[in-house]
PDB file of C-alpha atoms and ligand atoms in Angstrom:
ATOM      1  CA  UNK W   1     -60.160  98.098 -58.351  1.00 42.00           C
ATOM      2  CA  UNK W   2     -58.354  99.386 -55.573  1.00 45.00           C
ATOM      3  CA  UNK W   3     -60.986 100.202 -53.711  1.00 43.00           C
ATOM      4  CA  UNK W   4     -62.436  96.872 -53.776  1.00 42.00           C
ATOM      5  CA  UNK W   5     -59.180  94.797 -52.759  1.00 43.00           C
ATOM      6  CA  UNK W   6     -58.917  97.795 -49.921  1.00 44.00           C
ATOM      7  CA  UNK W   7     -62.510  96.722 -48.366  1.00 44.00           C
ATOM      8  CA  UNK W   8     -61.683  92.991 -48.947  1.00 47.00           C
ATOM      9  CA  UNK W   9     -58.694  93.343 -47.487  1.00 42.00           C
ATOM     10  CA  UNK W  10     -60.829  95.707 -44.113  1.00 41.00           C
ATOM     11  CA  UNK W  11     -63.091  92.430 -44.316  1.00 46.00           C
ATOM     12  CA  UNK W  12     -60.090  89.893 -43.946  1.00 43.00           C
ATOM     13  CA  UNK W  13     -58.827  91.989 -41.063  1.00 43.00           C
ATOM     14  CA  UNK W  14     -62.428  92.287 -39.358  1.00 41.00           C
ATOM     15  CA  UNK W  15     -63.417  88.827 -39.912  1.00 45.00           C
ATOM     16  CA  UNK W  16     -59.631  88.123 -37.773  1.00 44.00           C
ATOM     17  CA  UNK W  17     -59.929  90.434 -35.472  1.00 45.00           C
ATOM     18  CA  UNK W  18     -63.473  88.791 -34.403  1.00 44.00           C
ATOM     19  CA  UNK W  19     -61.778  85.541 -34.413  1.00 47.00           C
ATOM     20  CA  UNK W  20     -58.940  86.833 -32.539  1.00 45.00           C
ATOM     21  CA  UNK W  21     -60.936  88.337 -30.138  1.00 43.00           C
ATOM     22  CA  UNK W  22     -63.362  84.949 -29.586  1.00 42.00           C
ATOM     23  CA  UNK W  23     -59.987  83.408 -29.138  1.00 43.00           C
ATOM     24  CA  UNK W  24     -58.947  85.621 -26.379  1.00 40.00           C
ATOM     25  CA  UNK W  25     -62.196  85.544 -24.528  1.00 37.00           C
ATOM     26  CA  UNK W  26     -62.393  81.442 -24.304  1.00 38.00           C
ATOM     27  CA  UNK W  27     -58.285  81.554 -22.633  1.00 37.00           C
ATOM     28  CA  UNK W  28     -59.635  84.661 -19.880  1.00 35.00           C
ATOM     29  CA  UNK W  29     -62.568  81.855 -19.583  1.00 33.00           C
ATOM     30  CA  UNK W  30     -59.889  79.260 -18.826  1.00 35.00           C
ATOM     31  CA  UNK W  31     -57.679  80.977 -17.193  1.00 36.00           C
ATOM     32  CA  UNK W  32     -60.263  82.447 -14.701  1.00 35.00           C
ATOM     33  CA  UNK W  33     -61.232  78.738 -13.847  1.00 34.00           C
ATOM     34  CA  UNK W  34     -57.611  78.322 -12.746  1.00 37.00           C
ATOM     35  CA  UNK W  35     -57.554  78.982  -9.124  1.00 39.00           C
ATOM     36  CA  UNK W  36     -60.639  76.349  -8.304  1.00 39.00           C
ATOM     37  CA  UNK W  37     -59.272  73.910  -5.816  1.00 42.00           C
ATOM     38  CA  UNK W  38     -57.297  77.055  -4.035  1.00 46.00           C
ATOM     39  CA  UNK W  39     -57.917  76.726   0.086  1.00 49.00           C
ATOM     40  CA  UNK W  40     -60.199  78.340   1.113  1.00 50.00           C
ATOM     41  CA  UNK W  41     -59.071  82.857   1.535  1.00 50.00           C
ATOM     42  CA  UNK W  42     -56.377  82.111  -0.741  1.00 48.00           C
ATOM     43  CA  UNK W  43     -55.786  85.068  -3.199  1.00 49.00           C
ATOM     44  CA  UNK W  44     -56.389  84.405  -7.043  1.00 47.00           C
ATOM     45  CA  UNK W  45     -53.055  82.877  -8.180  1.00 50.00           C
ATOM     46  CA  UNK W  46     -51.463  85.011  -9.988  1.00 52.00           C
ATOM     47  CA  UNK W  47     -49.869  82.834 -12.451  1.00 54.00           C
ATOM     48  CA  UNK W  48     -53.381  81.111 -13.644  1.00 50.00           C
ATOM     49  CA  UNK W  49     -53.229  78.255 -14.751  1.00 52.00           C
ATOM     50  CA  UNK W  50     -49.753  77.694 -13.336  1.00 65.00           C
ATOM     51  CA  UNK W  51     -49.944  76.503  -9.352  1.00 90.00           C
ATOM     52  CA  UNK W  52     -53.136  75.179  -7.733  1.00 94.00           C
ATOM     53  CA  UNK W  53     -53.662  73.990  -4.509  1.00 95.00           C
ATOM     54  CA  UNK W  54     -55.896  70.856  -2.899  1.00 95.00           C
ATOM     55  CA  UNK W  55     -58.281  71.818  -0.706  1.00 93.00           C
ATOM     56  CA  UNK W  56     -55.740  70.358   1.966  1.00 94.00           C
ATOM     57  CA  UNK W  57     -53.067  72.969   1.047  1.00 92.00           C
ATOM     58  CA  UNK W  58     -50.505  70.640  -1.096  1.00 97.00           C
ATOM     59  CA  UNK W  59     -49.409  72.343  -4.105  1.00 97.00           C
ATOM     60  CA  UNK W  60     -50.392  70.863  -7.648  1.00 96.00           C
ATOM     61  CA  UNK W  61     -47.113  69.902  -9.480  1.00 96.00           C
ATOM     62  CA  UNK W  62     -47.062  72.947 -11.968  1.00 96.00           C
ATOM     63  CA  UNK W  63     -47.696  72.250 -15.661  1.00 94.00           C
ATOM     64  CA  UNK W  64     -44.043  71.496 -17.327  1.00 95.00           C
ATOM     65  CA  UNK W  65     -45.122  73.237 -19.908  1.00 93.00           C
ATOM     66  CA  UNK W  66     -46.131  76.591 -18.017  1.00 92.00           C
ATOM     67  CA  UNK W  67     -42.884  77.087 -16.465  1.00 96.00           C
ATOM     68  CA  UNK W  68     -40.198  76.023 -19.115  1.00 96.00           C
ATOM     69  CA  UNK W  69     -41.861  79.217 -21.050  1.00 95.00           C
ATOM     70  CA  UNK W  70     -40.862  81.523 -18.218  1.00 96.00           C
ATOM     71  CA  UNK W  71     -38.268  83.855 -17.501  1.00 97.00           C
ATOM     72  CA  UNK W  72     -35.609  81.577 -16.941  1.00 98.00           C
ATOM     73  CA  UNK W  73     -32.405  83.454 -14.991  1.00 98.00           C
ATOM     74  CA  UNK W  74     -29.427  80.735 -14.495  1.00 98.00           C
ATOM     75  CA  UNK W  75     -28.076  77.377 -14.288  1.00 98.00           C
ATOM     76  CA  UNK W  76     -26.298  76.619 -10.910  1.00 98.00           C
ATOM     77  CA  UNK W  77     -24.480  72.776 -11.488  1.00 97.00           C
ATOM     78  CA  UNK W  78     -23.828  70.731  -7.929  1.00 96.00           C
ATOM     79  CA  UNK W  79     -22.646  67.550  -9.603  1.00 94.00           C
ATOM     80  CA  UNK W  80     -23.268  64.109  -7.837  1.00 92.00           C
ATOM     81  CA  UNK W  81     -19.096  63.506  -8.557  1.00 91.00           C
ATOM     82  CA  UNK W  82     -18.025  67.052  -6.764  1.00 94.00           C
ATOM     83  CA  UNK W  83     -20.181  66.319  -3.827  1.00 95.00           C
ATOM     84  CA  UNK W  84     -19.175  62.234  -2.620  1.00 95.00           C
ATOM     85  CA  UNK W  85     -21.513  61.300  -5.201  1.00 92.00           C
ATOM     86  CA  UNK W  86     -24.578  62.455  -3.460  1.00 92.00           C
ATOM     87  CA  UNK W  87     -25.361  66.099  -4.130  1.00 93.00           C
ATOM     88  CA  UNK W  88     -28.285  67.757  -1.864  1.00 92.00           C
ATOM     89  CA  UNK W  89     -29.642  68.849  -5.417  1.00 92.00           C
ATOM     90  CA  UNK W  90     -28.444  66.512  -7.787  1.00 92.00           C
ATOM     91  CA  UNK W  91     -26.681  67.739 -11.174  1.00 95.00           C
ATOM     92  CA  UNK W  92     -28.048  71.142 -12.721  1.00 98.00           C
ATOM     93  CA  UNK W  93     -30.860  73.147 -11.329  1.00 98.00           C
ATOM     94  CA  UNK W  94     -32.518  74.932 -14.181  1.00 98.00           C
ATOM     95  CA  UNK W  95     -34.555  77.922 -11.931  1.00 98.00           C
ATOM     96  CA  UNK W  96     -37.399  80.210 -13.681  1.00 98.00           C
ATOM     97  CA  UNK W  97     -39.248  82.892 -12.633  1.00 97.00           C
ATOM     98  CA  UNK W  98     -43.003  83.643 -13.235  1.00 96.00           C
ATOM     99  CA  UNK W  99     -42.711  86.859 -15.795  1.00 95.00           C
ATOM    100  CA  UNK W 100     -45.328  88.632 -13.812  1.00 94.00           C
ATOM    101  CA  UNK W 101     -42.879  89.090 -10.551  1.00 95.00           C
ATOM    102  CA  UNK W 102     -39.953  89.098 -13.055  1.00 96.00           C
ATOM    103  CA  UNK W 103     -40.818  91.691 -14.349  1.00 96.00           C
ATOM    104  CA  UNK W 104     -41.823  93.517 -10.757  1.00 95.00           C
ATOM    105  CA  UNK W 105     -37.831  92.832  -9.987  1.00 96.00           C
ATOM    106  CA  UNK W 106     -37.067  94.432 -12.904  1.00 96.00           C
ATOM    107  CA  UNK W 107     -38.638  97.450 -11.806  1.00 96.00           C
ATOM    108  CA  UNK W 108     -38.073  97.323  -7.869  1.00 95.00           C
ATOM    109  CA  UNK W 109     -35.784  94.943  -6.700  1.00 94.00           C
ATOM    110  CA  UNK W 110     -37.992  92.971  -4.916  1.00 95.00           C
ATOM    111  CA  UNK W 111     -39.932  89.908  -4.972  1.00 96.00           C
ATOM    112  CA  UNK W 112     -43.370  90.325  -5.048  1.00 95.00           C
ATOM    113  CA  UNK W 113     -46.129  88.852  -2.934  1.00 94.00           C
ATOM    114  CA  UNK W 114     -47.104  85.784  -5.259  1.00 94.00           C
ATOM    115  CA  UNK W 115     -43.338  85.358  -6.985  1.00 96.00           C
ATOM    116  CA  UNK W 116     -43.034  81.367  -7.784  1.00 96.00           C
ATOM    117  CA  UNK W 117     -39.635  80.403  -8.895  1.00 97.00           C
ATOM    118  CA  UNK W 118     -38.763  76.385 -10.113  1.00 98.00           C
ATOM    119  CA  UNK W 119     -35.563  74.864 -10.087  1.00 98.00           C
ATOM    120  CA  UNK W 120     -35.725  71.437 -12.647  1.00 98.00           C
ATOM    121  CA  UNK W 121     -33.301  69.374 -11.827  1.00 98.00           C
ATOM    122  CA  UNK W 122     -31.513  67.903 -14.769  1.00 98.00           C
ATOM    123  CA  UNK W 123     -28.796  64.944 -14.521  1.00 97.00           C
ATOM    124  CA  UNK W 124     -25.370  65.693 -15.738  1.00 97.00           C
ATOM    125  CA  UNK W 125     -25.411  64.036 -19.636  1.00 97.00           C
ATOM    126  CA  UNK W 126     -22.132  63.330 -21.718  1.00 97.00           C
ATOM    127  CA  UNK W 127     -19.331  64.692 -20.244  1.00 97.00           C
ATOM    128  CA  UNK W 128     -17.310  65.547 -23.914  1.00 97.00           C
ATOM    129  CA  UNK W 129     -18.805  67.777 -26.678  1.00 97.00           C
ATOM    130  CA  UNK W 130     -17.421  68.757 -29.934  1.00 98.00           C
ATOM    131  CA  UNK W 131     -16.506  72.333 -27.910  1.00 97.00           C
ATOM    132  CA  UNK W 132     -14.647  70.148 -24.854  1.00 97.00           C
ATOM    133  CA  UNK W 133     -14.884  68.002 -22.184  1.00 97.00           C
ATOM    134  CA  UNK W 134     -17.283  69.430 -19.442  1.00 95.00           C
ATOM    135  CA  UNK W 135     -20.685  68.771 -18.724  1.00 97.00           C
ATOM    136  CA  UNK W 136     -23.842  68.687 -20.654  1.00 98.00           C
ATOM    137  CA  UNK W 137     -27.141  68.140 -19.413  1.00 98.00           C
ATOM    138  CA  UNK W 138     -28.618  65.161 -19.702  1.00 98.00           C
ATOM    139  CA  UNK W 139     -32.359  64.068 -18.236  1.00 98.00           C
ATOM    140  CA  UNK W 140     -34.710  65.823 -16.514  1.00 98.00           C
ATOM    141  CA  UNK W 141     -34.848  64.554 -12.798  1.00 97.00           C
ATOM    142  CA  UNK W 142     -36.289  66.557 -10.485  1.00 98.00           C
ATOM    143  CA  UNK W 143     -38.616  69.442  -9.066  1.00 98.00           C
ATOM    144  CA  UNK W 144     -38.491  71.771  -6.476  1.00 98.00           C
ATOM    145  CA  UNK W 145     -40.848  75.495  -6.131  1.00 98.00           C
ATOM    146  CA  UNK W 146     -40.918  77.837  -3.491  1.00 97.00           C
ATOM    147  CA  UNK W 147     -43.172  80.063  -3.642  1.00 97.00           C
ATOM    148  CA  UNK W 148     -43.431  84.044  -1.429  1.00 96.00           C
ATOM    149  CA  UNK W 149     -47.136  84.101  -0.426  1.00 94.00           C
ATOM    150  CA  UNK W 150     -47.779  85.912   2.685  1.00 94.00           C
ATOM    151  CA  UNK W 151     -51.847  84.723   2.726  1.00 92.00           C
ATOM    152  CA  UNK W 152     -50.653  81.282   2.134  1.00 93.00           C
ATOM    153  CA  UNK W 153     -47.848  80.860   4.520  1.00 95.00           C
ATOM    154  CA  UNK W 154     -47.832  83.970   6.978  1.00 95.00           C
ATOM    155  CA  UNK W 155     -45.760  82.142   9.249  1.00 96.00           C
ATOM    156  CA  UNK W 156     -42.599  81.365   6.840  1.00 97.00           C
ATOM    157  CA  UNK W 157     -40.045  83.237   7.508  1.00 98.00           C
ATOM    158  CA  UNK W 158     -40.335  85.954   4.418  1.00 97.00           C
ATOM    159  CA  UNK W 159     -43.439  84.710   4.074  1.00 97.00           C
ATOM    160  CA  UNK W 160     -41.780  82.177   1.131  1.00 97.00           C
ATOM    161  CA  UNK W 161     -43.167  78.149   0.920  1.00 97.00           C
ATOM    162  CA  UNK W 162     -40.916  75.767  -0.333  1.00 98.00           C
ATOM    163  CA  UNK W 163     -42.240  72.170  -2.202  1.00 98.00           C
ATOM    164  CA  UNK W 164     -40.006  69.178  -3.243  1.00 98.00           C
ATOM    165  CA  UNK W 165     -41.468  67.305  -6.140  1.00 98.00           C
ATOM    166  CA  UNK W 166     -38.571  64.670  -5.744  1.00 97.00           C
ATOM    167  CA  UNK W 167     -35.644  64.308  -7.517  1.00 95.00           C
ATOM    168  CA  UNK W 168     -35.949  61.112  -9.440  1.00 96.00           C
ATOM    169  CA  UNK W 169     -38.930  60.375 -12.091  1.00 97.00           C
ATOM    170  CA  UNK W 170     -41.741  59.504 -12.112  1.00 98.00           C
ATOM    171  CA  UNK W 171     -42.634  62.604  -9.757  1.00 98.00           C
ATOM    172  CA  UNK W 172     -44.964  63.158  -6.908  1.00 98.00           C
ATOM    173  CA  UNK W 173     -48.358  64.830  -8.317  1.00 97.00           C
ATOM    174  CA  UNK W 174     -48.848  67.009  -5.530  1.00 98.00           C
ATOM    175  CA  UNK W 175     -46.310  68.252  -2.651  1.00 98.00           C
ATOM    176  CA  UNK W 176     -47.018  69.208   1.036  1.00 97.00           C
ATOM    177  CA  UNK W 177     -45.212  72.539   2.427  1.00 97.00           C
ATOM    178  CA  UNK W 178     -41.867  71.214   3.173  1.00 97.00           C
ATOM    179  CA  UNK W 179     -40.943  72.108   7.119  1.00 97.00           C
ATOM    180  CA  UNK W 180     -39.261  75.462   7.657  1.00 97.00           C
ATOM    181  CA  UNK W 181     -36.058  73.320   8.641  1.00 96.00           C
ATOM    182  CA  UNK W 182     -35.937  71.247   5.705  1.00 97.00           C
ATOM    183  CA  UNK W 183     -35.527  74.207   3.009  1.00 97.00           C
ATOM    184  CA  UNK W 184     -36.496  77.906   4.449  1.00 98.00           C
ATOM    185  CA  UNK W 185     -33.687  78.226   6.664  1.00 97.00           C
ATOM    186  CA  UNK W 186     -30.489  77.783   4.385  1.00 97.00           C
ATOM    187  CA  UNK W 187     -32.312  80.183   2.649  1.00 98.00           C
ATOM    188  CA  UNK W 188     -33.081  82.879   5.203  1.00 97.00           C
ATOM    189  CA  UNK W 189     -29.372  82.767   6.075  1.00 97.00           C
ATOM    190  CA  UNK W 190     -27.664  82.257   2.803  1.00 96.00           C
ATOM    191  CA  UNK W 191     -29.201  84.016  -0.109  1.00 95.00           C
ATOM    192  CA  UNK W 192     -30.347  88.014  -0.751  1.00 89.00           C
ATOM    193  CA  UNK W 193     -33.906  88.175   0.188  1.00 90.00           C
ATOM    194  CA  UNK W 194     -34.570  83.930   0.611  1.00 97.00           C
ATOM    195  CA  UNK W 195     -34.011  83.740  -3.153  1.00 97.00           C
ATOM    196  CA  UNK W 196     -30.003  82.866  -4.352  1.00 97.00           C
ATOM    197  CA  UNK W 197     -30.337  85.988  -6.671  1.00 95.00           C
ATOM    198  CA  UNK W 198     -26.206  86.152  -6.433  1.00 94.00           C
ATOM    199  CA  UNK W 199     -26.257  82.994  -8.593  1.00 97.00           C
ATOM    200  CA  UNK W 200     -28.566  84.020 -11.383  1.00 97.00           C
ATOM    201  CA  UNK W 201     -27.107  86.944 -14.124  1.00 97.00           C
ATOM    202  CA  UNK W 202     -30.567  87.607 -15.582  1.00 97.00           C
ATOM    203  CA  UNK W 203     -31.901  88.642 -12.316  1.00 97.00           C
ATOM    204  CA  UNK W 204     -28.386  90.502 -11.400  1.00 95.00           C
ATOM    205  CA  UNK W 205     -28.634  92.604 -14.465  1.00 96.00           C
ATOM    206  CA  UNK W 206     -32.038  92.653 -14.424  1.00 96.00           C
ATOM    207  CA  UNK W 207     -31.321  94.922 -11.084  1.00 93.00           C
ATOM    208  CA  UNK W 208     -27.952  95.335  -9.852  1.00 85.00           C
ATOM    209  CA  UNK W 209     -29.583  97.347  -7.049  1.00 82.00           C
ATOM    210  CA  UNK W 210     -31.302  94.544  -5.364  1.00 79.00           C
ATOM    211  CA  UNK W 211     -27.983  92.982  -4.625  1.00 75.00           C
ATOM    212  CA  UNK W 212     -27.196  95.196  -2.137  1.00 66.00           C
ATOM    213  CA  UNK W 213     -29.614  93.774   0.397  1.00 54.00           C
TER     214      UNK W 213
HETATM  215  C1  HEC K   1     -28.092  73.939   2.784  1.00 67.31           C
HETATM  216  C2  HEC K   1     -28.787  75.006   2.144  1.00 67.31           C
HETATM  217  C3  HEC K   1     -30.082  74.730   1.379  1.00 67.31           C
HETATM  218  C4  HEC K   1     -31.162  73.975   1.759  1.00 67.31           C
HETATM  219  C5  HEC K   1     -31.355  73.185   3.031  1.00 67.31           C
HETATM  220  C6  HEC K   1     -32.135  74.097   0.691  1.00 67.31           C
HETATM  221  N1  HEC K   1     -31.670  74.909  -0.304  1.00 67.31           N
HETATM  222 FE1  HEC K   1     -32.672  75.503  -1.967  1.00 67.31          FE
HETATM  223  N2  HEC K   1     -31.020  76.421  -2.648  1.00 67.31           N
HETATM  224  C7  HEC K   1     -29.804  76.503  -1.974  1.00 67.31           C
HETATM  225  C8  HEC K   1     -28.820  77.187  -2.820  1.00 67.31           C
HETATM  226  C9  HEC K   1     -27.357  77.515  -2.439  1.00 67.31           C
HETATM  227  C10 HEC K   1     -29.492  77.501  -4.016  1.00 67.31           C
HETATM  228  C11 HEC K   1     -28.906  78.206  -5.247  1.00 67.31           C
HETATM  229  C12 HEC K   1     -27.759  77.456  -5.831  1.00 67.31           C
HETATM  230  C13 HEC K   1     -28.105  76.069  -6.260  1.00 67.31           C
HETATM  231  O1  HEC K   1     -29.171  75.836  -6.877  1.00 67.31           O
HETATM  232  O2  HEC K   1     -27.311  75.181  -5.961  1.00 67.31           O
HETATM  233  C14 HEC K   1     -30.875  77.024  -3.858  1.00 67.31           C
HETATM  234  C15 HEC K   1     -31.881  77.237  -4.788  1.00 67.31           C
HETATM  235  C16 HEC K   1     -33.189  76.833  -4.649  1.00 67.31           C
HETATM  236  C17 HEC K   1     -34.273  77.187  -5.527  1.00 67.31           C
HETATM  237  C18 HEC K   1     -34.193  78.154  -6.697  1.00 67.31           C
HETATM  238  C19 HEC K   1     -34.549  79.567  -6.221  1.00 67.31           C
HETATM  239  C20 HEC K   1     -33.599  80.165  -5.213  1.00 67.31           C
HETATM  240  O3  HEC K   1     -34.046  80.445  -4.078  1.00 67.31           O
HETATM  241  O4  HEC K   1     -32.420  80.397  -5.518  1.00 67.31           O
HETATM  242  C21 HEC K   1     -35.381  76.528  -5.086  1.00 67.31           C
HETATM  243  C22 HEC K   1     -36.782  76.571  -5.688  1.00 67.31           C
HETATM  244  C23 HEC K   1     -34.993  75.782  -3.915  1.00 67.31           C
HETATM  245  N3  HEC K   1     -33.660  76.003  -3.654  1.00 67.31           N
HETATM  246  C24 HEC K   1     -35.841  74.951  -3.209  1.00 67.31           C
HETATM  247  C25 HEC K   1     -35.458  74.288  -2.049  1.00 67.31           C
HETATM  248  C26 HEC K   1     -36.305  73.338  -1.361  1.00 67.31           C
HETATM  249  C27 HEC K   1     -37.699  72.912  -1.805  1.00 67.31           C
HETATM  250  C28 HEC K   1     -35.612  72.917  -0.271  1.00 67.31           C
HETATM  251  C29 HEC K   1     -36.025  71.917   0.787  1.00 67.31           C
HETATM  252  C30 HEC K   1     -36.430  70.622   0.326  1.00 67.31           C
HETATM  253  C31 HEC K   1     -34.324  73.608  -0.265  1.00 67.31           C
HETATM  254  N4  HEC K   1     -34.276  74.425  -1.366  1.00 67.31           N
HETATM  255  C32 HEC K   1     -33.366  73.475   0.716  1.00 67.31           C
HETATM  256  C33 HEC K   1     -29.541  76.086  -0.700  1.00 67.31           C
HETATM  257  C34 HEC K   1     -30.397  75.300   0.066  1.00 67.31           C
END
């Protein structure tokens, strides 16, 4: 008796494990397909699936769906009504990390050559919750990437590309390189390492260390 339920039960598990492993081989087929419309030299994204480019060099709006599943490390808030009603960055900025280079930091501290990090911009909601009065977010409105790629854009300073999706909806499909100016800057001379790493606890206790820079 037992024997026989123990073999069924080897069968079940084979017959899953086959099915599993089908499954697996159709997303590396997917995934592999990912990088197609890459220019020309550019290295194999690393987060397939996740950023493309045109053959012109404008960056693919990434999948909504891709990033809000990544590591996500803080919530700064710039509200429209602290900033003369016209905040650079409007309400929250929700930024995530690609778990790949997340969990590089982790390790060293650094970001990695291919790190993409998105900040979704989401509007300040109702102001009063059953907790207080503060704020709450409301809508998404906005997104911005920048992304440390030193084949892509071996002339930024750090080697890190920035990309403005816009900050009301419907957003743009596909973003040109913002000018070094326009974002890379306030970065270089602001933040630890281009990225505002002081701002975000996950990546501060993710490696105290790297604040030191
Ligand atoms: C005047 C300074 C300044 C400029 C200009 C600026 N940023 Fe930022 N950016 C910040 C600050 C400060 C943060 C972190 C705090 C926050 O979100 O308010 C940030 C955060 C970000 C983040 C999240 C990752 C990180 O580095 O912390 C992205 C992505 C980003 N900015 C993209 C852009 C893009 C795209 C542009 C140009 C269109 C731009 N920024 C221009 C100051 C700036």
């Amino acid at each position: 008796m037992h024997k026989t339920s123990g073999s069924r039960t080897v069968r079940i598990v084979l017959a899953a494990s086959v099915a599993l492993g089908g499954m697996l081989w159709s997303t590396v087929g997917s995934l592999s397909s990912a990088t197609a419309g890459a220019p020309p030299g550019a290295p194999p994204s690393t987060i397939p699936g996740a950023i493309e480019y045109t053959p012109e060099g404008k960056q693919k709006r990434p999948p909504f769906w891709e990033f809000r599943k990544w590591i996500f490390v803080g919530t700064p808030v710039t509200p429209n009504d602290m900033n003369d009603g016209k905040a650079n960055f409007p309400e929250f900025h929700n930024v995530y990390m690609d778990p790949e280079s997340f969990a590089y930091y982790q390790k060293n501290g650094k970001y990695r050559d291919g790190t993409v990090i998105v900040k979704e911009l989401v509007s300040v909601g109702t102001k009063e919750a059953a907790s207080g009065e503060g704020y709450f977010q409301g809508e998404f409105i906005g997104l911005e990437v920048s992304v440390k790629d030193s084949k892509l854009f071996p002339k930024d300073p750090g080697n890190w590309g920035f990309f403005s999706y816009g900050h009301s909806y419907p957003l743009k499909d596909v973003s040109k390189p913002n000018k070094i100016d326009e974002c890379n800057k306030c970065h270089e001379t602001n933040a630890v390492d281009f990225v505002f790493s002081q701002y975000y606890p996950v990546l501060r206790a993710a490696n105290p260390m790297s604040m030191k820079k």
